Coordinates of C-alpha atoms and ligand atoms in Angstrom, one line a residue:
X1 CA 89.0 122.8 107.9
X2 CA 92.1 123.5 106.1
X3 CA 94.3 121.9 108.8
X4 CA 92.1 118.8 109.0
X5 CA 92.4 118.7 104.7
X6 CA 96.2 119.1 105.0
X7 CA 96.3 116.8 107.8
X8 CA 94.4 114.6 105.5
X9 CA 96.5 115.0 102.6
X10 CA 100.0 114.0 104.7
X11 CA 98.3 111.0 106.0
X12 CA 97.6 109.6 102.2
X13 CA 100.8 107.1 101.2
X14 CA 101.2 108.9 97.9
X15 CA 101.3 112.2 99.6
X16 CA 104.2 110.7 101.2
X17 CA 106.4 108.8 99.3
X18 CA 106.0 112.6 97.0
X19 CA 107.6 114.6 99.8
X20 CA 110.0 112.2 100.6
X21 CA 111.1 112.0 96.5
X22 CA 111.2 115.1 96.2
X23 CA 113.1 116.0 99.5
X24 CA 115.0 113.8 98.1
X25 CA 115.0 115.3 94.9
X26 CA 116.2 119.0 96.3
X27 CA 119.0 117.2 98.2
X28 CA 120.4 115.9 95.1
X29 CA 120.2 119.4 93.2
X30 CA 121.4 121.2 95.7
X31 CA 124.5 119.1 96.1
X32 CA 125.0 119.2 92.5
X33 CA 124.7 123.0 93.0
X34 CA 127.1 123.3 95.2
X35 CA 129.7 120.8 93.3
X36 CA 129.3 122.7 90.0
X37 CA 129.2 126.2 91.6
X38 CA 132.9 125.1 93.1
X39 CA 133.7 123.7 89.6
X40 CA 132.4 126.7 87.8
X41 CA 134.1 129.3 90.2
X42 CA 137.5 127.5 89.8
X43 CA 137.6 127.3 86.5
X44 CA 136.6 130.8 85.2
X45 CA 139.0 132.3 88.1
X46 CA 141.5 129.6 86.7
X47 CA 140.8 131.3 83.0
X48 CA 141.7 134.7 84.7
X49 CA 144.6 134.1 86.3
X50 CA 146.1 132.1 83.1
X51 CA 145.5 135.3 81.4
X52 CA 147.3 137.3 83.3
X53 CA 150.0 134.9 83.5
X54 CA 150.3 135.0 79.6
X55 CA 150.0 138.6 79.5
X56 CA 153.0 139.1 82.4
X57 CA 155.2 136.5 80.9
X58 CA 155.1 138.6 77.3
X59 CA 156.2 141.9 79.1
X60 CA 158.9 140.0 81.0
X61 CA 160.1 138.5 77.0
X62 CA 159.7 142.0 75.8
X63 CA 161.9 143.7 78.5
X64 CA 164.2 141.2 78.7
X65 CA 165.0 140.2 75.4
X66 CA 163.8 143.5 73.8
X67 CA 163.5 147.0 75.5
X68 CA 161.6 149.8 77.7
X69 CA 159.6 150.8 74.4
X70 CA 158.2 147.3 73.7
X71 CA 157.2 146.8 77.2
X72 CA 154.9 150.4 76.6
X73 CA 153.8 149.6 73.3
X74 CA 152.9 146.1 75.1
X75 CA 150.3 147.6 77.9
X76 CA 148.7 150.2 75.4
X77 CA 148.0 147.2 72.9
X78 CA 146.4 145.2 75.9
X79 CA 144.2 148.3 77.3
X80 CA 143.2 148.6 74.1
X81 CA 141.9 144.8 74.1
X82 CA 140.3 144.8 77.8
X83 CA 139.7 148.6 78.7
X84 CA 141.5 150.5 81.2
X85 CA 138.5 150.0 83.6
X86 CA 139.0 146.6 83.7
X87 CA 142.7 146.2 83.7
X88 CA 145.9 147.9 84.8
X89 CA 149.0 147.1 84.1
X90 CA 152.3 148.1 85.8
X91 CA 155.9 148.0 85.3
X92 CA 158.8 149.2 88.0
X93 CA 161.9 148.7 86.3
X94 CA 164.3 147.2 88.6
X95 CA 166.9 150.6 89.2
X96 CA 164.6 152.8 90.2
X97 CA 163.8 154.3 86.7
X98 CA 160.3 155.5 85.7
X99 CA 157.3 153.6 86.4
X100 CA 155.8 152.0 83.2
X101 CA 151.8 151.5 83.8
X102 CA 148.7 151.8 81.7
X103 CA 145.7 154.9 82.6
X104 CA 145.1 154.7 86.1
X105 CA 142.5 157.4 86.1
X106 CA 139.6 154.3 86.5
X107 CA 141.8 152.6 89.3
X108 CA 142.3 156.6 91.4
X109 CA 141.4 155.1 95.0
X110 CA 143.3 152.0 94.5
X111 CA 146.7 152.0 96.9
X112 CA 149.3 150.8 94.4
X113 CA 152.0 150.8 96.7
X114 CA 151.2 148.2 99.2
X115 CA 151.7 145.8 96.4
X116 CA 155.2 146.2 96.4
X117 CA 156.0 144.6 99.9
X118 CA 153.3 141.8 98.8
X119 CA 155.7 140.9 95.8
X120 CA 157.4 137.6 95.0
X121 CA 160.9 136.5 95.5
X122 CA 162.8 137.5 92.2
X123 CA 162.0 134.9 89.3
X124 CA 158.6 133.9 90.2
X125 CA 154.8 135.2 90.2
X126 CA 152.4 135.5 92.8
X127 CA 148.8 135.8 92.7
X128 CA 146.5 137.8 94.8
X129 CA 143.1 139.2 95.9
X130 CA 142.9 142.4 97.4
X131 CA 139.1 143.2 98.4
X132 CA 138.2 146.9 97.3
X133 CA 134.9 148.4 99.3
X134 CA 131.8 146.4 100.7
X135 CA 130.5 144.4 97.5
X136 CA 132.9 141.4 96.3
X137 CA 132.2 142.4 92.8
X138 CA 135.0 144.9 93.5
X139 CA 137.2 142.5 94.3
X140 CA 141.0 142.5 92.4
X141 CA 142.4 139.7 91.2
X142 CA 146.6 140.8 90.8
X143 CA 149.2 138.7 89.2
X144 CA 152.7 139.9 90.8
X145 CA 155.9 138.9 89.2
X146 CA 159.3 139.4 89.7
X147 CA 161.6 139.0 87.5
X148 CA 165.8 138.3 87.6
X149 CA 167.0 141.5 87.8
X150 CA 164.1 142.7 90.6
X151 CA 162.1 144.5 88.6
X152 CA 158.2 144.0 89.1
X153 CA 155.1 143.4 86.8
X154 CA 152.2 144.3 88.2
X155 CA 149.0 143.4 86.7
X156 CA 145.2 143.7 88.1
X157 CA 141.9 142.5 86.9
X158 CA 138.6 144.0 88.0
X159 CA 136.4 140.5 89.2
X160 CA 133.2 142.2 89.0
X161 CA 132.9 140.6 85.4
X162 CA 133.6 137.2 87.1
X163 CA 131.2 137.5 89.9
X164 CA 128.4 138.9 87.4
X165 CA 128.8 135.6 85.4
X166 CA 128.8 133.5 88.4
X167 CA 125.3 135.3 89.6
X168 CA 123.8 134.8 86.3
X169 CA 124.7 131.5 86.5
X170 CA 123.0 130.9 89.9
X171 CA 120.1 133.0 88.8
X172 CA 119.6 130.4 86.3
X173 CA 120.4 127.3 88.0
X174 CA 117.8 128.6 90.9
X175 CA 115.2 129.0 88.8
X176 CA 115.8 125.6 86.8
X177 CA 115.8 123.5 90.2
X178 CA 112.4 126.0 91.3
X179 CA 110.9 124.4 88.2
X180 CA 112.1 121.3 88.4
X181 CA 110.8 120.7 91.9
X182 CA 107.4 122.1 91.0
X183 CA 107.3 119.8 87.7
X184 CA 108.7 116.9 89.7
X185 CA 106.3 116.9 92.5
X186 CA 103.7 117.3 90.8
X187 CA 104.2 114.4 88.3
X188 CA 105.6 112.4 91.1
X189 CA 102.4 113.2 92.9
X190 CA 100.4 112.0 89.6
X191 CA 102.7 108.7 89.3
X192 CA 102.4 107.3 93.0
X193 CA 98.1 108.9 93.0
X194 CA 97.9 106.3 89.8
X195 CA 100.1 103.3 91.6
X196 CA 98.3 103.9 94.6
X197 CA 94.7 103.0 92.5
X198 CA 95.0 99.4 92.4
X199 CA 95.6 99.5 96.4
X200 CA 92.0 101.6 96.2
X201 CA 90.1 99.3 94.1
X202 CA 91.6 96.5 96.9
X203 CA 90.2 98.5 100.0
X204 CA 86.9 99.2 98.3
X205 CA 86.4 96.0 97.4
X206 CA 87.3 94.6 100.9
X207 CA 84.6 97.3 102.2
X208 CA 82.2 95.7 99.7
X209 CA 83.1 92.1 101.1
X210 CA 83.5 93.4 104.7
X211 CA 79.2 94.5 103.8
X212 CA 78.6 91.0 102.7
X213 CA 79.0 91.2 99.3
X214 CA 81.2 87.7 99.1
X215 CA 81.3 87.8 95.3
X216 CA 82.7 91.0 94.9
X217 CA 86.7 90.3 93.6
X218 CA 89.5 93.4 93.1
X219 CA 89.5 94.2 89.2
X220 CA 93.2 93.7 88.1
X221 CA 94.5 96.8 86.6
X222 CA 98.0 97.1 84.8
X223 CA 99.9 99.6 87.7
X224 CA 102.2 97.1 87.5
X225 CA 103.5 93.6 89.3
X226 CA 102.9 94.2 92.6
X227 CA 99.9 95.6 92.2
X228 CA 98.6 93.1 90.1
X229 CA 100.1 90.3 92.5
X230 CA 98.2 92.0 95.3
X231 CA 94.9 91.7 94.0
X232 CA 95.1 87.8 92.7
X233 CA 96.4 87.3 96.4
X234 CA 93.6 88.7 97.9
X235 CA 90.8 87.3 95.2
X236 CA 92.3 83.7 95.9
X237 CA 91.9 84.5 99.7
X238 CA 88.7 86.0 99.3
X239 CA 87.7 82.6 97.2
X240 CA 89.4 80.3 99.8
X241 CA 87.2 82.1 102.7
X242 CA 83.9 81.9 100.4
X243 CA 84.9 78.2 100.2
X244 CA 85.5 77.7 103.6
X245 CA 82.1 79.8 105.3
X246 CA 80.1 77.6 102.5
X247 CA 82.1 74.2 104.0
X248 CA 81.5 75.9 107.5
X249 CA 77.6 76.2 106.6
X250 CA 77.5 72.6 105.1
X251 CA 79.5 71.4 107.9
X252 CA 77.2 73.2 110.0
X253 CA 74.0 71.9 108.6
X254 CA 75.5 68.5 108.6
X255 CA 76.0 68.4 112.4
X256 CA 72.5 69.7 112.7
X257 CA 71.3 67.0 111.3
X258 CA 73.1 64.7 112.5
X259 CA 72.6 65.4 115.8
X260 CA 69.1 66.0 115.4
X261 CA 68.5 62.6 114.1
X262 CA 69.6 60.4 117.4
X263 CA 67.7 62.6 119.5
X264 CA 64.6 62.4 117.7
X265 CA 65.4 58.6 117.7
X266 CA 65.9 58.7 121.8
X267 CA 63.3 61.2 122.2
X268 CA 61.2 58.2 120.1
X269 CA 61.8 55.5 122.3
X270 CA 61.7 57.6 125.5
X271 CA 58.3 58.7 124.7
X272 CA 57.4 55.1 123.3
X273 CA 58.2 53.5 126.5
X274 CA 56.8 56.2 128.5
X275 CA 53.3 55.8 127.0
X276 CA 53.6 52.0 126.9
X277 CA 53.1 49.1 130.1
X278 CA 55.3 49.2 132.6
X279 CA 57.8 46.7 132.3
X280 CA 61.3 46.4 133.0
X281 CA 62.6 44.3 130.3
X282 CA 61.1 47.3 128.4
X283 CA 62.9 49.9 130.2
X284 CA 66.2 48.2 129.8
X285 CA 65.8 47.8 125.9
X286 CA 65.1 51.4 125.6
X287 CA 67.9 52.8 128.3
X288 CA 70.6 50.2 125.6
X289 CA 68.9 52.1 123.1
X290 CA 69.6 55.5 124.2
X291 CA 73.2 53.9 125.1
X292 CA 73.7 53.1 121.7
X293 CA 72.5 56.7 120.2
X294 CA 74.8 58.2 123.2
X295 CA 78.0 56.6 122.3
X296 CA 77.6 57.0 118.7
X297 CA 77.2 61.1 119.5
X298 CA 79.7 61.1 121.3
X299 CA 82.2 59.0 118.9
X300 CA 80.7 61.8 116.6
X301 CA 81.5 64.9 118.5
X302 CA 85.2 63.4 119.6
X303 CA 85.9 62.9 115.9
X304 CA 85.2 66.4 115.3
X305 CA 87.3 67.3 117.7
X306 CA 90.4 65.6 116.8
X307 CA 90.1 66.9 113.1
X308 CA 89.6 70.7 114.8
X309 CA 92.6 69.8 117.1
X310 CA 94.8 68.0 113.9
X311 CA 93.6 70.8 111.4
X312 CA 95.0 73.5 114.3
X313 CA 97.9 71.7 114.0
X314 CA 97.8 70.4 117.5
X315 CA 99.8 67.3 117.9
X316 CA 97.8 64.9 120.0
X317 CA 101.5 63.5 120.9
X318 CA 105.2 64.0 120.7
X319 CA 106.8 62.9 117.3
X320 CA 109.4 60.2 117.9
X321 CA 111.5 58.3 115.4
X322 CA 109.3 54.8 115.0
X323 CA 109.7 51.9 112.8
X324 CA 106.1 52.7 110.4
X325 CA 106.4 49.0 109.1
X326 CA 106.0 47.6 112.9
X327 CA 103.0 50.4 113.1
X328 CA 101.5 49.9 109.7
X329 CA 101.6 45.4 110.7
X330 CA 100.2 45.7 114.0
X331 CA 97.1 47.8 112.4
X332 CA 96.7 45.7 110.1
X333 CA 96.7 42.3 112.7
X334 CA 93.8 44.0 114.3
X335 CA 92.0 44.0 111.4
X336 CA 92.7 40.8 109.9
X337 CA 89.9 38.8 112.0
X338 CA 87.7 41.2 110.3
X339 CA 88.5 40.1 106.8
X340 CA 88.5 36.8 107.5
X341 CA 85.2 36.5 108.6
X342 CA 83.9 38.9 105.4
X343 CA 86.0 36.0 103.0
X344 CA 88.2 38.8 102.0
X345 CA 91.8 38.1 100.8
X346 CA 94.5 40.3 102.2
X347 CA 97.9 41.1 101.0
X348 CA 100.5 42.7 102.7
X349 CA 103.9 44.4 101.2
X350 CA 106.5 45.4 103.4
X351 CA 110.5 46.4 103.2
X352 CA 112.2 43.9 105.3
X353 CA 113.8 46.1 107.5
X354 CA 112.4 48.8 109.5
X355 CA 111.5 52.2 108.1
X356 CA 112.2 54.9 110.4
X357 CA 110.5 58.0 110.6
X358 CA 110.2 61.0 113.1
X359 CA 106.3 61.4 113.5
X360 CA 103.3 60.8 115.7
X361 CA 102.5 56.7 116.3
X362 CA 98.9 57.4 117.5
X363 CA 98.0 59.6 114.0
X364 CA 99.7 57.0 111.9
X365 CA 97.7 54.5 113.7
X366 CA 94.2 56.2 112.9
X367 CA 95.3 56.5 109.1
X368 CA 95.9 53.3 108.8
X369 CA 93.0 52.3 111.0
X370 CA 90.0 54.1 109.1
X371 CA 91.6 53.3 105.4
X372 CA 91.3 49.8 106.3
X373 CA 87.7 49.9 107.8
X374 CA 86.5 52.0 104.8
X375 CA 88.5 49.3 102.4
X376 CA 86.4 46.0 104.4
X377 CA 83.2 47.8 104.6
X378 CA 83.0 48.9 101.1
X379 CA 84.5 45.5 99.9
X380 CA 82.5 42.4 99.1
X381 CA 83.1 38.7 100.1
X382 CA 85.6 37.4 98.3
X383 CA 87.1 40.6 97.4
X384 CA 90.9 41.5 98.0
X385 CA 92.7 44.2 100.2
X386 CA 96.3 44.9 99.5
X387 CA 98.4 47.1 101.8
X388 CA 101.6 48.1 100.6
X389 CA 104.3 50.7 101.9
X390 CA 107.5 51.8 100.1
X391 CA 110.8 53.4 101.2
X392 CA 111.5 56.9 98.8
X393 CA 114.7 58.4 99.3
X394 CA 112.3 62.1 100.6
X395 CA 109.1 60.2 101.4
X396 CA 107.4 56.9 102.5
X397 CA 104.7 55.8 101.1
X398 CA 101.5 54.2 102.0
X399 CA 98.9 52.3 99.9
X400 CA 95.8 51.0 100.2
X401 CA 94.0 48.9 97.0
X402 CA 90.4 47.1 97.2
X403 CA 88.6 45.5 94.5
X404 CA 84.9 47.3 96.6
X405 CA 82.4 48.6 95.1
X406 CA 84.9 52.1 94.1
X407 CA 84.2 55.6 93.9
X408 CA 81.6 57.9 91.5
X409 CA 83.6 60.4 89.7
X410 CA 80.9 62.9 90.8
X411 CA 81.8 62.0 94.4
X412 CA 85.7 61.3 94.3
X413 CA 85.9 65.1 94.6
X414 CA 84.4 65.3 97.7
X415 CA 84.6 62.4 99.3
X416 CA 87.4 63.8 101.9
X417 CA 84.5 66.7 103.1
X418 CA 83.4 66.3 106.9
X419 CA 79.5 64.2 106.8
X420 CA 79.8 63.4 102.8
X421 CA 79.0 59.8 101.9
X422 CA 78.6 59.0 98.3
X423 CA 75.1 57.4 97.1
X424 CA 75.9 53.9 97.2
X425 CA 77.8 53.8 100.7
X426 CA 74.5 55.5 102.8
X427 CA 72.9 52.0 103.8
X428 CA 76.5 51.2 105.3
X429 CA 77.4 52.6 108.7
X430 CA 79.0 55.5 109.0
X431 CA 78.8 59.3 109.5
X432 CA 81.3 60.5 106.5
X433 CA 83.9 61.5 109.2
X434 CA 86.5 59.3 108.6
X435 CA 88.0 60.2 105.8
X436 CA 88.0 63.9 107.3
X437 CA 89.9 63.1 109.8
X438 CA 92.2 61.2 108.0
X439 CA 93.3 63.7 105.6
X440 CA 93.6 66.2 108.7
X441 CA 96.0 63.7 110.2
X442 CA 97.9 62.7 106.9
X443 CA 98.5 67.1 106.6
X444 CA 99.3 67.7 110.2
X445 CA 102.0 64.6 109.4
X446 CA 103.4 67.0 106.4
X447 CA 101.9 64.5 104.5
X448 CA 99.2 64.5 101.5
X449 CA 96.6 61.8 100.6
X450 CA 95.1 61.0 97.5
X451 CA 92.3 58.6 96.0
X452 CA 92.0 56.3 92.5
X453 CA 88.7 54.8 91.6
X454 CA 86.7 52.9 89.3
X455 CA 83.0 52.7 90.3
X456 CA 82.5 48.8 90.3
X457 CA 86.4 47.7 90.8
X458 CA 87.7 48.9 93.6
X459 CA 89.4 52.2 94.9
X460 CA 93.0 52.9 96.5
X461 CA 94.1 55.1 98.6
X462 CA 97.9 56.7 98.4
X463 CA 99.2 58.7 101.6
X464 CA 103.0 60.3 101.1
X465 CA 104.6 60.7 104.4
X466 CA 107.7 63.4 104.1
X467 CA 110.8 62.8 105.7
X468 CA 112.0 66.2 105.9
X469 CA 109.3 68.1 108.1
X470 CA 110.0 71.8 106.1
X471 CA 110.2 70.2 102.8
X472 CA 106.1 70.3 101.7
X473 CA 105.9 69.3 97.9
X474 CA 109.4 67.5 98.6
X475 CA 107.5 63.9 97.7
Ligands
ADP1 P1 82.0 56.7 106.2 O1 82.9 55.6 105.9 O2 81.7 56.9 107.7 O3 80.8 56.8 105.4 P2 84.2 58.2 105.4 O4 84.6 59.6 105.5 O5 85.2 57.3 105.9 O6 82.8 58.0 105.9 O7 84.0 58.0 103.8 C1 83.3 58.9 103.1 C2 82.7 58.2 101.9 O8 83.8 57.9 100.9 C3 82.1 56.9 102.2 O9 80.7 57.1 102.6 C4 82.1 56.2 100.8 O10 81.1 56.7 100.0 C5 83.4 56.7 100.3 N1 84.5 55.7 100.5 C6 85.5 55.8 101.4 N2 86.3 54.8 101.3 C7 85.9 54.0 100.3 C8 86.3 52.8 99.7 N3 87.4 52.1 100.1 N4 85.6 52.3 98.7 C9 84.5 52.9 98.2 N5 84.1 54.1 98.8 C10 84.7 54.6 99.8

């Protein structure tokens, strides 16, 4: 139980990124521990020995420039100052005479004579430790100095003051970086629990949404940027998905529909011509009939699939560099017949020389194709079609005017949706597919395409082709 909880707990990001911060955290201390103990320990032993030297260099003034007596009066005044457990002091006058020292009664077990072999060459000072017993408190710290004439100085400081400052001061650093780390952890813990709640709302949310509760959206919270950038991202998507299931359930329904109308229409006259006289004139009629239906399913179904196959971003063919004027003409000259015989006027605007661009003939070819056929079915006799395309320095350009019968505001919005046909377009042929498959083909061309209507005077149609492939919003 425990083991699963702990488990539990080290599994949890916060959890985590605590240990790690605060592993972290005790590296840093205890590398600052370490720098300032070396610090520290210099610098009071430093204070020590500068002592000594002060104190050695006034008993070499007072012998040399003074005498014997001076030198005495010298060490009783600085016993006085330290104590004589602390400090000793010594002075072997150079021929042989008698040894000047403070009370040694504190210092009995200490082995004065093996500093003289340890001393300086005449005219400088030495410094030394000489380890007395197990503990380092008992260390010695000894200044040795020599001077001119060969006598000795010989003074020794008990360290045990030193070390007892330097363990206080590690007692209390210890304990400061105990707290610290406790205190640390546990508000780091706090911190990264609280950033970590905007990541919660998103998961429970996405369990909500995951239970079929579409509507459900991540309340943004103020942990902060990324946080906050999290859950718009993942509202938008969750928006984009309702969007697209309810376009996948109209799309859905649509196809339904429209499939179930030519099959109640064959079923119709399969069953009419079953139940009527035999005939074969009749027969034929009906088998043209279900002809008809069949080719305009399957024109149907194929449509669909080329806007699954351009929306997967499946290129039908290879892009090559092509002249788009010499495309955009020989679409139109297929075309033309058809708006001669309707009495429409048509005007075409090209750039004189070619217009290159790397992308895919065939797509182009379909653009152009159902924007046209859309422009002459929804225009009246006598009404006008202009095509024009311009050169941009990033983009080409592609327009399509007619003065037709234009575009409801209420439907210009939707217009582009697989199967939607605005009101006043359903007694026309069609199945709404067209311009689905269009705009499919215009994006899988890096391209965008865009509408401008006025119900009554006409509509046109703008399609930006980019030049540069990775460039989207370049136009
Ligand atoms: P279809 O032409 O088969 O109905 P489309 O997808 O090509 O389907 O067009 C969808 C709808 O957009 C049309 O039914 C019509 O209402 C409208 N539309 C398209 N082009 C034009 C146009 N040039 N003028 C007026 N309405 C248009």
């Amino acid at each position: 139980m425990f083991w699963k909880k702990g488990k539990k707990f080290l599994s949890s990001f916060a959890s985590r990124l605590t240990l790690k911060y605060s592993l972290l955290f005790a590296i840093i201390l205890i590398l600052v521990y370490f720098v300032s103990d070396c610090l520290l320990s210099a610098g009071l032993l430093k204070e020590v020995d500068e002592h000594m030297a002060e104190e050695a260099s006034e008993i070499a003034y007072l012998y040399e420039f003074r005498d014997l007596n001076h030198v005495r009066d010298e060490i009783v005044m600085e016993i006085l100052e330290d104590g004589p457990k602390e400090v000793f002091f010594r002075f072997l006058p150079a021929n042989g005479g008698e040894v000047i020292h403070s009370p040694l009664e504190h210092w009995a077990g200490f082995d004065f004579d093996k500093l003289i072999p340890l001393g300086p060459p005449r005219g400088q000072s030495r410094f030394i430790f000489i380890p007395e017993g197990s503990s380092e408190a008992k260390t010695i710290r000894v200044i040795l100095k020599k001077l001119n004439d060969g006598s000795l100085i010989q003074i020794g400081t008990s360290l045990s003051e030193y070390y007892a400052l330097k363990w206080r001061i590690r007692k209390i650093f210890w304990v400061s970086v105990i707290l610290l780390m406790v205190a640390g952890t546990i508000l780091g813990w706090l911190n990264s629990h609280q950033a970590m709640k905007g990541v919660r709302r998103v998961t429970r949310t996405a369990l909500s949404i995951s239970k079929g509760d579409f509507h459900k959206r991540v309340d943004l919270g103020n942990e902060g940027d990324e946080i906050e950038e999290l859950g718009k991202v993942f509202n938008e998507m969750i928006a984009k998905i309702q969007n697209l299931v309810c376009e996948m359930k109209d799309v859905t329904n649509s196809i339904a529909h429209d499939l179930r109308s030519p099959i109640t229409r064959m079923r119709g006259i399969a069953e009419t011509t079953r139940i009527g006289r035999e005939d074969i004139q009749e027969y034929r009629l009906m088998a043209e009939m279900v002809v008809e239906e069949c080719d305009r399913l399957e024109s149907m179904i194929s449509t669909l699939l080329e806007i699954a196959q351009a929306d997967a971003g499946l290129n039908s063919g290879a892009f090559q560099s092509i002249d788009i004027a010499q495309t955009v003409k020989s679409g139109c000259e297929l075309f033309e017949p058809m708006m001669e015989d309707k009495g429409i006027a048509f005007r075409l605007s090209l750039p004189e020389r070619p217009v290159m661009l790397k992308t895919d003939n065939s797509r182009i070819q379909r653009v152009i194709a159902n924007l046209l056929d859309n422009a002459i079915k929804f225009t009246c006799e006598k009404g006008t079609i202009s095509l024009g395309l311009s050169d941009h320095p990033n983009y080409i350009e592609i327009r399509i005017q007619d003065t037709g019968i234009g575009i409801d505001k209420k439907d210009i919005g939707r217009i582009f949706e697989p199967f939607y046909r605005a009101d006043q377009s359903r007694t026309s042929v069609g199945n709404g597919l067209g311009l689905s498959l269009v705009k499919s083909m215009v994006h899988s061309l890096n391209g965008e395409i865009s509408v401008q209507s006025t119900l009554g005077e006409g509509s046109t149609f703008t399609v930006i082709l980019r030049k540069d492939p990775s460039a989207p919003g370049a136009a």
